[in-house]
Amino acid sequence: MTGHTPAIDSRLLAALQRVVGKEQVATAAEERLSYAYDGSGREHSPAAVVFPENCAQIAAILRLAGEYQVPVIPRGAGTGMCGGAVATRGGIMLALSRMDQILEIDADNQVAVVQPGVITADLQRAVQHHGLYYPPDPASRAFCTIGGNVACGAGGPAAVKYGVTRDYVLGLKAVLANGDIIHTGVRTAKGVVGYDLTRLLVGSEGTLAVIGEITLRLVPAPTTRQTMLLLCRDLQQATGLVSAILRRLTPATLEYLDRTALNLVADRLPAGLMEHALSQIGQSPAAMLLLELDGNPEEVAGQTRQLNEFLQDQPGVLVYAAADREEAEQLWAARRAVSPAAFKLRPHKISDDIVVPRSRIPELVAAAEQLAADTGLPIFTFGHAGDGNIHVNIMLDRDDPREAGAAEGVRAAIQQRTLALGGTLSGEHGVGISKAAAITAELDQAGLELMKKLKRLFDPGNILNPGKIFPDQDV
Amino acid sequence: MTGHTPAIDSRLLAALQRVVGKEQVATAAEERLSYAYDGSGREHSPAAVVFPENCAQIAAILRLAGEYQVPVIPRGAGTGMCGGAVATRGGIMLALSRMDQILEIDADNQVAVVQPGVITADLQRAVQHHGLYYPPDPASRAFCTIGGNVACGAGGPAAVKYGVTRDYVLGLKAVLANGDIIHTGVRTAKGVVGYDLTRLLVGSEGTLAVIGEITLRLVPAPTTRQTMLLLCRDLQQATGLVSAILRRLTPATLEYLDRTALNLVADRLPAGLMEHALSQIGQSPAAMLLLELDGNPEEVAGQTRQLNEFLQDQPGVLVYAAADREEAEQLWAARRAVSPAAFKLRPHKISDDIVVPRSRIPELVAAAEQLAADTGLPIFTFGHAGDGNIHVNIMLDRDDPREAGAAEGVRAAIQQRTLALGGTLSGEHGVGISKAAAITAELDQAGLELMKKLKRLFDPGNILNPGKIFPDQDV
């Protein structure tokens, strides 16, 4: 249910209509409701949805919002997982969907300049025509926008080799709360003039400025891929293999499933594979690694050789190499089926996106298994073993008060354990609303105070996505 | 000559001695003079040199400096090129040479934790024992410190494949101007909780905080290297090749020398190579590319194949592959000989470290050649063709007033041209004092004002390396 939203001031409404045109301001309840939620499932209607088409319009909107002291919530595609794009205090939903142009692909310098509303997968396809590759690959890349990726610091499986969104942002055109337009960074790989405002804005979740244009670094497209699956005796063995593999080579992706996750999708693996693993390992496999090698043909051949040389000395592992892209796709489909299959266990899910140093994954998962045993709730983990980014899934029936309470306790215990292991509470989803309470546990007091001061410096009127990231009502 | 430095207040001196011990505070004129300069050749004595051994001592020193309103200049090895570590206003030189411990090498997670005074090459050697590699390679890496590299955002030739220092900094322990100690970032590859204070401090040249501990990302060490040299008809052809090569493969380094630079070191190339190039190209080569491929053996073989397949269709290029590491070293020695050999042309040099999109290198170099013809000053350029980072060298006799004046005019014209080509005035050296005047030309007014506000937020008393980065007397 959406909370109460005060109606927009009629003078502000008229002024907004003058800026973007009457048809680009939506105030009907059903239109506002369409922009009330994001991937977190939380929901609160804005007072109006405004669709700017350039930075000058964004600047004018922010100046008006400052004048009328109304919140502005920038929004890409609303695929964020933490409520960062929910209008918790009403105000103006700044929908950037009309700013969806790829302004330039400079193949010689391997740079793209895009507007924030470009769909991530569309950019990936467009640069591929130039033999280039934009590696960041959030799971929602078919729908999510580059602007949202930049605002949240989105990641994805390719991070282990290629890094995350922030590693590809060379420069930004951004609109400050007072309507000033700044250009940060450069369009070259190097550049050290002044402070790194680019990276300060990346991951700031719309709380410091509105991102209006993005200059991205591209890389040459790999020509060859090889997917391999490893079934392991247990997770301890699997994560040991991860560290050992990464000392020898750098796969493009290196994912794992724990015992529960593997069992959820075992029937989607190639026929007979689990049985073959049982006979070879001497027990039913309790963890799976899925990795993809990429590069030129010789490079992939070399990585495959290194991997096989190493694995042949490892007892209790079944190695399965996809014969072709079709088989590779089947393996990846099994990996993607984990999340939907989880609802076989319980009707609801609480999901967290923590990171621990990858050698500590077994400790974290052991803690999760213990919590599952203690509470009776099914808990499974899977994710990016190569970079320690784990998706912890607590399955529950929200209508059962005992389960609902226990699940929150499990979540808190997992977060605490994550920090004790030297980890962080969000690897790629961001803070938004749903992790705002946790931020104080992770950051030291002086650092948190400094961040709040930065927020006040950039946005003294607290109009830019207020109530996000920081736990307090007002920064 | 060093300017006037007011003596240190005796009560402050006594307080500093209580913090670090009497023998760790130097005030004798000759000791202060040893810490008066950096690689820029500029010089100004501090009032005292203080050698802390931990962050708590740094914090106490900063609190005292705030109380007595005395500047504090953090200093690594003093190899910076822009005067960033020169005590232009006297004050306390904070020499971090005693904080030189590698605190941890975590091979499983490919992370190192170091104090700021660790010599870059020492870290590289230490991690190599674990089969790991710390790629950033500033030319001074045998002497410079990681802390200085982080403070200046140092680069190096390996940037084209591996990125620069900032791409390896996962987290920091830093001391704020008020003595608060903050921990930024994480020790994992991913992490998006709160604003990116890590990257805000990287490259801030000691003006926002003192960096007391650094968590660095490492990568697996490549096992194979292949060095190749290309002699080209002209620079236009050479930079065209650079863009084409980088669409096919990513060498670890991709350096170029222009005509003048090539002629300076032609006699150091393998015997007969220039003559062979003359007969094959049909003219004396006027540009050189030097590139190194690295990876596992198959990867390097694959890259070599891709490169040769491409180059065999390119007329007018002589390709020379180093037969072994010894020959490769000879080629790199020729490249390194450019800077010292330049003094054959004139006794003095003005050097700038600009970046342009790499496809624009010929335009920049054509402008430099025209300026050389107009002024009669020898000008040559060389540098990192792969990332467009060019070292422009204007040779002159400073004792000749006409040459001294002309050289400053050339420098200004090159900077102007760099910005017109979409470039930046510093790729890896930083701003310091010597580029502070230029920063206003590169940054827009709103961005520059924001940076100054950040400086005031972090350091309201303006004690941290005052007078650096920003052109005004006082921020």
CSV table of N, CA and C in Angstrom, one decimal, chain B residues 111-245:
chain,number,residue,atom,x,y,z
B,111,VAL,N,45.1,-9.3,-1.9
B,111,VAL,CA,45.1,-8.0,-1.2
B,111,VAL,C,46.4,-7.7,-0.5
B,112,ALA,N,46.9,-6.5,-0.5
B,112,ALA,CA,48.0,-6.1,0.4
B,112,ALA,C,47.6,-4.9,1.2
B,113,VAL,N,48.1,-4.9,2.5
B,113,VAL,CA,47.8,-3.7,3.3
B,113,VAL,C,49.2,-3.2,3.6
B,114,VAL,N,49.4,-1.9,3.3
B,114,VAL,CA,50.7,-1.3,3.5
B,114,VAL,C,50.6,0.1,4.1
B,115,GLN,N,51.8,0.4,4.7
B,115,GLN,CA,51.9,1.8,5.2
B,115,GLN,C,52.3,2.7,4.0
B,116,PRO,N,52.1,4.0,4.2
B,116,PRO,CA,52.3,4.9,3.0
B,116,PRO,C,53.8,5.0,2.6
B,117,GLY,N,54.8,4.7,3.5
B,117,GLY,CA,56.2,4.9,3.1
B,117,GLY,C,56.8,3.7,2.4
B,118,VAL,N,56.0,2.7,2.1
B,118,VAL,CA,56.6,1.5,1.4
B,118,VAL,C,57.0,2.0,0.0
B,119,ILE,N,58.2,1.6,-0.4
B,119,ILE,CA,58.7,1.9,-1.8
B,119,ILE,C,57.9,1.0,-2.8
B,120,THR,N,57.4,1.6,-3.8
B,120,THR,CA,56.6,0.9,-4.8
B,120,THR,C,57.3,-0.4,-5.3
B,121,ALA,N,58.5,-0.3,-5.7
B,121,ALA,CA,59.2,-1.5,-6.3
B,121,ALA,C,59.4,-2.6,-5.2
B,122,ASP,N,59.5,-2.2,-3.9
B,122,ASP,CA,59.6,-3.2,-2.8
B,122,ASP,C,58.3,-4.0,-2.7
B,123,LEU,N,57.2,-3.3,-2.8
B,123,LEU,CA,55.9,-4.0,-2.8
B,123,LEU,C,55.8,-5.0,-4.0
B,124,GLN,N,56.2,-4.5,-5.1
B,124,GLN,CA,56.1,-5.3,-6.3
B,124,GLN,C,56.9,-6.6,-6.2
B,125,ARG,N,58.1,-6.5,-5.6
B,125,ARG,CA,59.0,-7.6,-5.4
B,125,ARG,C,58.3,-8.6,-4.3
B,126,ALA,N,57.8,-8.0,-3.3
B,126,ALA,CA,57.3,-8.8,-2.2
B,126,ALA,C,56.1,-9.6,-2.6
B,127,VAL,N,55.2,-9.0,-3.5
B,127,VAL,CA,54.0,-9.8,-3.9
B,127,VAL,C,54.4,-10.8,-4.9
B,128,GLN,N,55.5,-10.6,-5.7
B,128,GLN,CA,55.9,-11.5,-6.7
B,128,GLN,C,56.2,-12.9,-6.1
B,129,HIS,N,56.7,-12.9,-4.8
B,129,HIS,CA,57.0,-14.2,-4.1
B,129,HIS,C,55.7,-15.0,-3.9
B,130,HIS,N,54.6,-14.3,-4.0
B,130,HIS,CA,53.3,-15.0,-3.9
B,130,HIS,C,52.6,-15.3,-5.3
B,131,GLY,N,53.4,-15.1,-6.4
B,131,GLY,CA,52.9,-15.2,-7.7
B,131,GLY,C,51.9,-14.1,-8.1
B,132,LEU,N,52.0,-13.0,-7.4
B,132,LEU,CA,51.1,-11.9,-7.6
B,132,LEU,C,51.8,-10.7,-8.2
B,133,TYR,N,51.0,-9.7,-8.6
B,133,TYR,CA,51.6,-8.6,-9.3
B,133,TYR,C,50.9,-7.3,-8.9
B,134,TYR,N,51.6,-6.2,-8.6
B,134,TYR,CA,51.1,-4.9,-8.4
B,134,TYR,C,51.5,-4.1,-9.6
B,135,PRO,N,50.6,-3.9,-10.6
B,135,PRO,CA,51.0,-3.3,-11.9
B,135,PRO,C,51.4,-1.9,-12.0
B,136,PRO,N,50.8,-0.9,-11.2
B,136,PRO,CA,51.2,0.5,-11.4
B,136,PRO,C,52.7,0.7,-11.4
B,137,ASP,N,53.2,1.4,-12.4
B,137,ASP,CA,54.7,1.4,-12.6
B,137,ASP,C,55.2,2.8,-12.9
B,138,PRO,N,55.0,3.8,-12.0
B,138,PRO,CA,55.6,5.1,-12.3
B,138,PRO,C,57.1,4.9,-12.6
B,139,ALA,N,57.7,5.8,-13.4
B,139,ALA,CA,59.1,5.7,-13.7
B,139,ALA,C,60.0,5.7,-12.5
B,140,SER,N,59.6,6.3,-11.4
B,140,SER,CA,60.4,6.4,-10.2
B,140,SER,C,60.2,5.3,-9.3
B,141,ARG,N,59.6,4.2,-9.8
B,141,ARG,CA,59.1,3.2,-8.8
B,141,ARG,C,60.2,2.6,-7.9
B,142,ALA,N,61.4,2.7,-8.3
B,142,ALA,CA,62.5,2.2,-7.4
B,142,ALA,C,62.7,3.1,-6.2
B,143,PHE,N,62.2,4.3,-6.2
B,143,PHE,CA,62.4,5.2,-5.1
B,143,PHE,C,61.1,5.7,-4.5
B,144,CYS,N,60.1,5.9,-5.3
B,144,CYS,CA,58.9,6.5,-4.9
B,144,CYS,C,58.1,5.6,-3.9
B,145,THR,N,57.2,6.2,-3.2
B,145,THR,CA,56.4,5.4,-2.2
B,145,THR,C,55.0,5.3,-2.7
B,146,ILE,N,54.4,4.2,-2.1
B,146,ILE,CA,52.9,4.0,-2.4
B,146,ILE,C,52.1,5.1,-1.9
B,147,GLY,N,52.4,5.7,-0.8
B,147,GLY,CA,51.6,6.8,-0.3
B,147,GLY,C,51.7,8.0,-1.2
B,148,GLY,N,52.8,8.3,-1.7
B,148,GLY,CA,52.9,9.4,-2.7
B,148,GLY,C,52.2,9.0,-4.0
B,149,ASN,N,52.3,7.8,-4.5
B,149,ASN,CA,51.6,7.3,-5.6
B,149,ASN,C,50.1,7.5,-5.5
B,150,VAL,N,49.6,7.2,-4.3
B,150,VAL,CA,48.1,7.3,-4.0
B,150,VAL,C,47.7,8.8,-3.9
B,151,ALA,N,48.6,9.6,-3.2
B,151,ALA,CA,48.3,11.0,-3.1
B,151,ALA,C,48.2,11.7,-4.4
B,152,CYS,N,49.1,11.3,-5.3
B,152,CYS,CA,49.2,12.0,-6.6
B,152,CYS,C,48.4,11.3,-7.7
B,153,GLY,N,47.8,10.1,-7.5
B,153,GLY,CA,47.2,9.4,-8.5
B,153,GLY,C,48.2,9.0,-9.6
B,154,ALA,N,49.3,8.4,-9.2
B,154,ALA,CA,50.4,8.2,-10.2
B,154,ALA,C,50.0,7.1,-11.2
B,155,GLY,N,50.6,7.2,-12.4
B,155,GLY,CA,50.3,6.3,-13.5
B,155,GLY,C,51.6,5.5,-13.8
B,156,GLY,N,51.8,5.3,-15.2
B,156,GLY,CA,52.9,4.6,-15.7
B,156,GLY,C,52.5,3.9,-17.0
B,157,PRO,N,53.5,3.3,-17.6
B,157,PRO,CA,53.3,2.7,-18.9
B,157,PRO,C,52.2,1.5,-18.9
B,158,ALA,N,52.2,0.8,-17.8
B,158,ALA,CA,51.3,-0.3,-17.7
B,158,ALA,C,49.8,0.0,-17.7
B,159,ALA,N,49.5,1.3,-17.7
B,159,ALA,CA,48.1,1.8,-17.5
B,159,ALA,C,47.2,1.3,-18.7
B,160,VAL,N,47.8,1.2,-19.9
B,160,VAL,CA,47.0,0.8,-21.0
B,160,VAL,C,46.2,-0.5,-20.8
B,161,LYS,N,46.9,-1.4,-20.1
B,161,LYS,CA,46.2,-2.7,-19.8
B,161,LYS,C,45.7,-2.8,-18.4
B,162,TYR,N,46.5,-2.3,-17.5
B,162,TYR,CA,46.2,-2.5,-16.1
B,162,TYR,C,45.6,-1.4,-15.3
B,163,GLY,N,45.6,-0.2,-15.9
B,163,GLY,CA,45.1,1.0,-15.1
B,163,GLY,C,46.2,1.6,-14.3
B,164,VAL,N,45.8,2.6,-13.5
B,164,VAL,CA,46.7,3.4,-12.7
B,164,VAL,C,46.5,3.1,-11.2
B,165,THR,N,47.3,3.8,-10.4
B,165,THR,CA,47.3,3.5,-8.9
B,165,THR,C,45.9,3.5,-8.4
B,166,ARG,N,45.1,4.5,-8.8
B,166,ARG,CA,43.7,4.6,-8.2
B,166,ARG,C,42.9,3.4,-8.4
B,167,ASP,N,43.2,2.6,-9.5
B,167,ASP,CA,42.4,1.4,-9.8
B,167,ASP,C,42.8,0.3,-8.9
B,168,TYR,N,43.8,0.4,-8.1
B,168,TYR,CA,44.2,-0.6,-7.2
B,168,TYR,C,44.0,-0.3,-5.7
B,169,VAL,N,43.5,0.9,-5.4
B,169,VAL,CA,43.2,1.2,-4.0
B,169,VAL,C,41.8,0.8,-3.6
B,170,LEU,N,41.8,-0.2,-2.7
B,170,LEU,CA,40.5,-0.7,-2.2
B,170,LEU,C,40.0,0.1,-1.0
B,171,GLY,N,40.9,0.6,-0.2
B,171,GLY,CA,40.5,1.3,1.0
B,171,GLY,C,41.7,2.0,1.6
B,172,LEU,N,41.3,2.9,2.5
B,172,LEU,CA,42.4,3.7,3.2
B,172,LEU,C,42.1,3.9,4.6
B,173,LYS,N,43.1,4.0,5.4
B,173,LYS,CA,43.0,4.6,6.7
B,173,LYS,C,43.6,6.0,6.6
B,174,ALA,N,42.8,7.0,7.0
B,174,ALA,CA,43.3,8.4,6.7
B,174,ALA,C,43.0,9.2,8.0
B,175,VAL,N,43.9,10.2,8.1
B,175,VAL,CA,43.8,11.1,9.3
B,175,VAL,C,43.2,12.4,8.8
B,176,LEU,N,42.1,12.9,9.3
B,176,LEU,CA,41.5,14.2,8.9
B,176,LEU,C,42.3,15.3,9.6
B,177,ALA,N,42.0,16.5,9.1
B,177,ALA,CA,42.7,17.7,9.6
B,177,ALA,C,42.4,17.9,11.1
B,178,ASN,N,41.3,17.5,11.6
B,178,ASN,CA,41.0,17.6,13.0
B,178,ASN,C,41.5,16.5,13.9
B,179,GLY,N,42.2,15.6,13.2
B,179,GLY,CA,42.8,14.5,14.0
B,179,GLY,C,41.9,13.2,14.0
B,180,ASP,N,40.7,13.3,13.5
B,180,ASP,CA,39.9,12.1,13.4
B,180,ASP,C,40.5,11.1,12.4
B,181,ILE,N,40.4,9.8,12.8
B,181,ILE,CA,40.9,8.8,11.9
B,181,ILE,C,39.7,8.1,11.3
B,182,ILE,N,39.7,8.0,9.9
B,182,ILE,CA,38.6,7.3,9.2
B,182,ILE,C,39.1,6.1,8.5
B,183,HIS,N,38.3,5.2,8.3
B,183,HIS,CA,38.5,4.0,7.4
B,183,HIS,C,37.6,4.1,6.2
B,184,THR,N,38.2,4.1,5.0
B,184,THR,CA,37.3,4.2,3.9
B,184,THR,C,37.4,2.9,3.1
B,185,GLY,N,36.4,2.7,2.3
B,185,GLY,CA,36.4,1.6,1.3
B,185,GLY,C,36.3,0.2,2.1
B,186,VAL,N,36.8,-0.8,1.4
B,186,VAL,CA,36.6,-2.1,1.9
B,186,VAL,C,37.9,-2.9,1.5
B,187,ARG,N,37.9,-4.2,1.9
B,187,ARG,CA,39.1,-5.0,1.4
B,187,ARG,C,38.6,-6.0,0.4
B,188,THR,N,37.4,-5.8,-0.2
B,188,THR,CA,36.9,-6.7,-1.2
B,188,THR,C,36.8,-5.9,-2.5
B,189,ALA,N,36.6,-6.6,-3.6
B,189,ALA,CA,36.6,-6.0,-4.9
B,189,ALA,C,35.4,-5.1,-5.1
B,190,LYS,N,34.3,-5.6,-4.5
B,190,LYS,CA,33.0,-4.8,-4.6
B,190,LYS,C,32.7,-4.2,-3.2
B,191,GLY,N,31.9,-3.2,-3.2
B,191,GLY,CA,31.5,-2.5,-2.0
B,191,GLY,C,30.9,-1.1,-2.4
B,192,VAL,N,29.6,-0.9,-2.0
B,192,VAL,CA,28.9,0.3,-2.4
B,192,VAL,C,28.2,1.0,-1.2
B,193,VAL,N,28.7,0.8,0.0
B,193,VAL,CA,28.0,1.4,1.1
B,193,VAL,C,28.6,2.8,1.4
B,194,GLY,N,27.7,3.8,1.2
B,194,GLY,CA,28.1,5.2,1.4
B,194,GLY,C,28.9,5.8,0.3
B,195,TYR,N,29.3,7.0,0.4
B,195,TYR,CA,30.1,7.7,-0.6
B,195,TYR,C,31.5,7.2,-0.8
B,196,ASP,N,32.1,7.3,-1.9
B,196,ASP,CA,33.4,6.8,-2.3
B,196,ASP,C,34.5,7.8,-1.8
B,197,LEU,N,34.7,7.8,-0.4
B,197,LEU,CA,35.7,8.6,0.1
B,197,LEU,C,37.1,8.2,-0.3
B,198,THR,N,37.2,6.9,-0.6
B,198,THR,CA,38.6,6.4,-1.0
B,198,THR,C,39.0,7.2,-2.2
B,199,ARG,N,38.2,7.2,-3.2
B,199,ARG,CA,38.6,7.8,-4.5
B,199,ARG,C,38.7,9.3,-4.4
B,200,LEU,N,37.9,9.9,-3.4
B,200,LEU,CA,38.0,11.3,-3.2
B,200,LEU,C,39.4,11.7,-2.7
B,201,LEU,N,39.9,10.8,-1.8
B,201,LEU,CA,41.3,11.1,-1.2
B,201,LEU,C,42.4,10.8,-2.2
B,202,VAL,N,42.2,9.7,-3.0
B,202,VAL,CA,43.2,9.4,-4.0
B,202,VAL,C,43.4,10.6,-5.0
B,203,GLY,N,44.6,11.0,-5.2
B,203,GLY,CA,44.9,12.1,-6.1
B,203,GLY,C,44.6,13.5,-5.5
B,204,SER,N,44.3,13.6,-4.2
B,204,SER,CA,44.0,14.9,-3.6
B,204,SER,C,45.3,15.5,-3.0
B,205,GLU,N,46.4,14.9,-3.3
B,205,GLU,CA,47.7,15.5,-3.1
B,205,GLU,C,47.9,16.1,-1.6
B,206,GLY,N,47.4,15.3,-0.7
B,206,GLY,CA,47.7,15.7,0.7
B,206,GLY,C,46.9,16.9,1.2
B,207,THR,N,45.9,17.4,0.4
B,207,THR,CA,45.2,18.6,0.7
B,207,THR,C,43.9,18.3,1.5
B,208,LEU,N,43.4,17.0,1.6
B,208,LEU,CA,42.2,16.7,2.2
B,208,LEU,C,42.4,15.9,3.5
B,209,ALA,N,43.4,15.1,3.5
B,209,ALA,CA,43.7,14.2,4.7
B,209,ALA,C,45.1,13.6,4.5
B,210,VAL,N,45.6,13.0,5.6
B,210,VAL,CA,46.9,12.3,5.5
B,210,VAL,C,46.6,10.8,5.4
B,211,ILE,N,47.2,10.2,4.4
B,211,ILE,CA,46.9,8.8,4.2
B,211,ILE,C,47.9,8.0,5.1
B,212,GLY,N,47.3,7.2,5.9
B,212,GLY,CA,48.1,6.4,6.9
B,212,GLY,C,48.2,5.0,6.7
B,213,GLU,N,47.4,4.4,5.9
B,213,GLU,CA,47.4,3.0,5.6
B,213,GLU,C,46.6,2.7,4.3
B,214,ILE,N,47.1,1.8,3.5
B,214,ILE,CA,46.5,1.6,2.2
B,214,ILE,C,46.2,0.1,2.0
B,215,THR,N,45.0,-0.2,1.5
B,215,THR,CA,44.6,-1.6,1.2
B,215,THR,C,44.6,-1.6,-0.4
B,216,LEU,N,45.4,-2.5,-0.9
B,216,LEU,CA,45.6,-2.5,-2.4
B,216,LEU,C,45.2,-3.9,-2.9
B,217,ARG,N,44.6,-3.8,-4.1
B,217,ARG,CA,44.2,-5.0,-4.9
B,217,ARG,C,45.5,-5.5,-5.7
B,218,LEU,N,45.6,-6.8,-5.8
B,218,LEU,CA,46.7,-7.4,-6.5
B,218,LEU,C,46.1,-8.2,-7.6
B,219,VAL,N,46.9,-8.6,-8.6
B,219,VAL,CA,46.4,-9.5,-9.7
B,219,VAL,C,47.5,-10.6,-9.9
B,220,PRO,N,47.1,-11.7,-10.5
B,220,PRO,CA,48.0,-12.8,-10.7
B,220,PRO,C,49.2,-12.3,-11.6
B,221,ALA,N,50.4,-12.7,-11.3
B,221,ALA,CA,51.5,-12.3,-12.1
B,221,ALA,C,51.5,-12.9,-13.5
B,222,PRO,N,51.7,-12.2,-14.6
B,222,PRO,CA,51.8,-12.8,-15.9
B,222,PRO,C,53.1,-13.6,-15.9
B,223,THR,N,53.1,-14.7,-16.7
B,223,THR,CA,54.2,-15.6,-16.7
B,223,THR,C,55.1,-15.4,-17.9
B,224,THR,N,54.6,-14.7,-19.0
B,224,THR,CA,55.3,-14.6,-20.2
B,224,THR,C,55.2,-13.1,-20.7
B,225,ARG,N,56.3,-12.7,-21.3
B,225,ARG,CA,56.3,-11.3,-21.9
B,225,ARG,C,56.9,-11.4,-23.3
B,226,GLN,N,56.5,-10.5,-24.1
B,226,GLN,CA,57.1,-10.4,-25.5
B,226,GLN,C,57.1,-8.9,-25.8
B,227,THR,N,58.3,-8.4,-26.1
B,227,THR,CA,58.5,-7.0,-26.4
B,227,THR,C,58.6,-6.9,-28.0
B,228,MET,N,57.9,-5.9,-28.5
B,228,MET,CA,58.0,-5.7,-30.0
B,228,MET,C,58.2,-4.2,-30.3
B,229,LEU,N,59.0,-3.9,-31.3
B,229,LEU,CA,59.2,-2.6,-31.7
B,229,LEU,C,58.7,-2.4,-33.1
B,230,LEU,N,58.1,-1.3,-33.4
B,230,LEU,CA,57.6,-0.9,-34.7
B,230,LEU,C,58.2,0.4,-35.1
B,231,LEU,N,58.9,0.4,-36.3
B,231,LEU,CA,59.4,1.6,-36.8
B,231,LEU,C,58.4,2.1,-38.0
B,232,CYS,N,58.0,3.3,-37.9
B,232,CYS,CA,56.9,3.7,-38.8
B,232,CYS,C,57.4,4.9,-39.7
B,233,ARG,N,56.6,5.1,-40.8
B,233,ARG,CA,56.9,6.2,-41.7
B,233,ARG,C,56.8,7.5,-41.0
B,234,ASP,N,55.7,7.7,-40.3
B,234,ASP,CA,55.4,9.0,-39.6
B,234,ASP,C,54.5,8.7,-38.4
B,235,LEU,N,54.3,9.8,-37.6
B,235,LEU,CA,53.5,9.6,-36.4
B,235,LEU,C,52.1,9.4,-36.7
B,236,GLN,N,51.6,10.0,-37.7
B,236,GLN,CA,50.2,9.8,-38.1
B,236,GLN,C,49.9,8.3,-38.3
B,237,GLN,N,50.8,7.6,-39.1
B,237,GLN,CA,50.7,6.2,-39.3
B,237,GLN,C,50.8,5.5,-37.9
B,238,ALA,N,51.7,5.9,-37.1
B,238,ALA,CA,51.9,5.2,-35.8
B,238,ALA,C,50.7,5.2,-34.9
B,239,THR,N,50.1,6.4,-34.8
B,239,THR,CA,48.9,6.5,-33.9
B,239,THR,C,47.7,5.8,-34.6
B,240,GLY,N,47.6,5.8,-35.9
B,240,GLY,CA,46.6,5.0,-36.5
B,240,GLY,C,46.7,3.6,-36.2
B,241,LEU,N,48.0,3.1,-36.2
B,241,LEU,CA,48.2,1.7,-35.8
B,241,LEU,C,47.8,1.5,-34.3
B,242,VAL,N,48.1,2.4,-33.5
B,242,VAL,CA,47.8,2.3,-32.0
B,242,VAL,C,46.3,2.0,-31.9
B,243,SER,N,45.4,2.8,-32.5
B,243,SER,CA,44.0,2.6,-32.4
B,243,SER,C,43.6,1.2,-32.9
B,244,ALA,N,44.2,0.9,-34.1
B,244,ALA,CA,43.8,-0.4,-34.7
B,244,ALA,C,44.3,-1.6,-33.9
B,245,ILE,N,45.5,-1.5,-33.3
B,245,ILE,CA,46.0,-2.6,-32.5
B,245,ILE,C,45.1,-2.7,-31.2
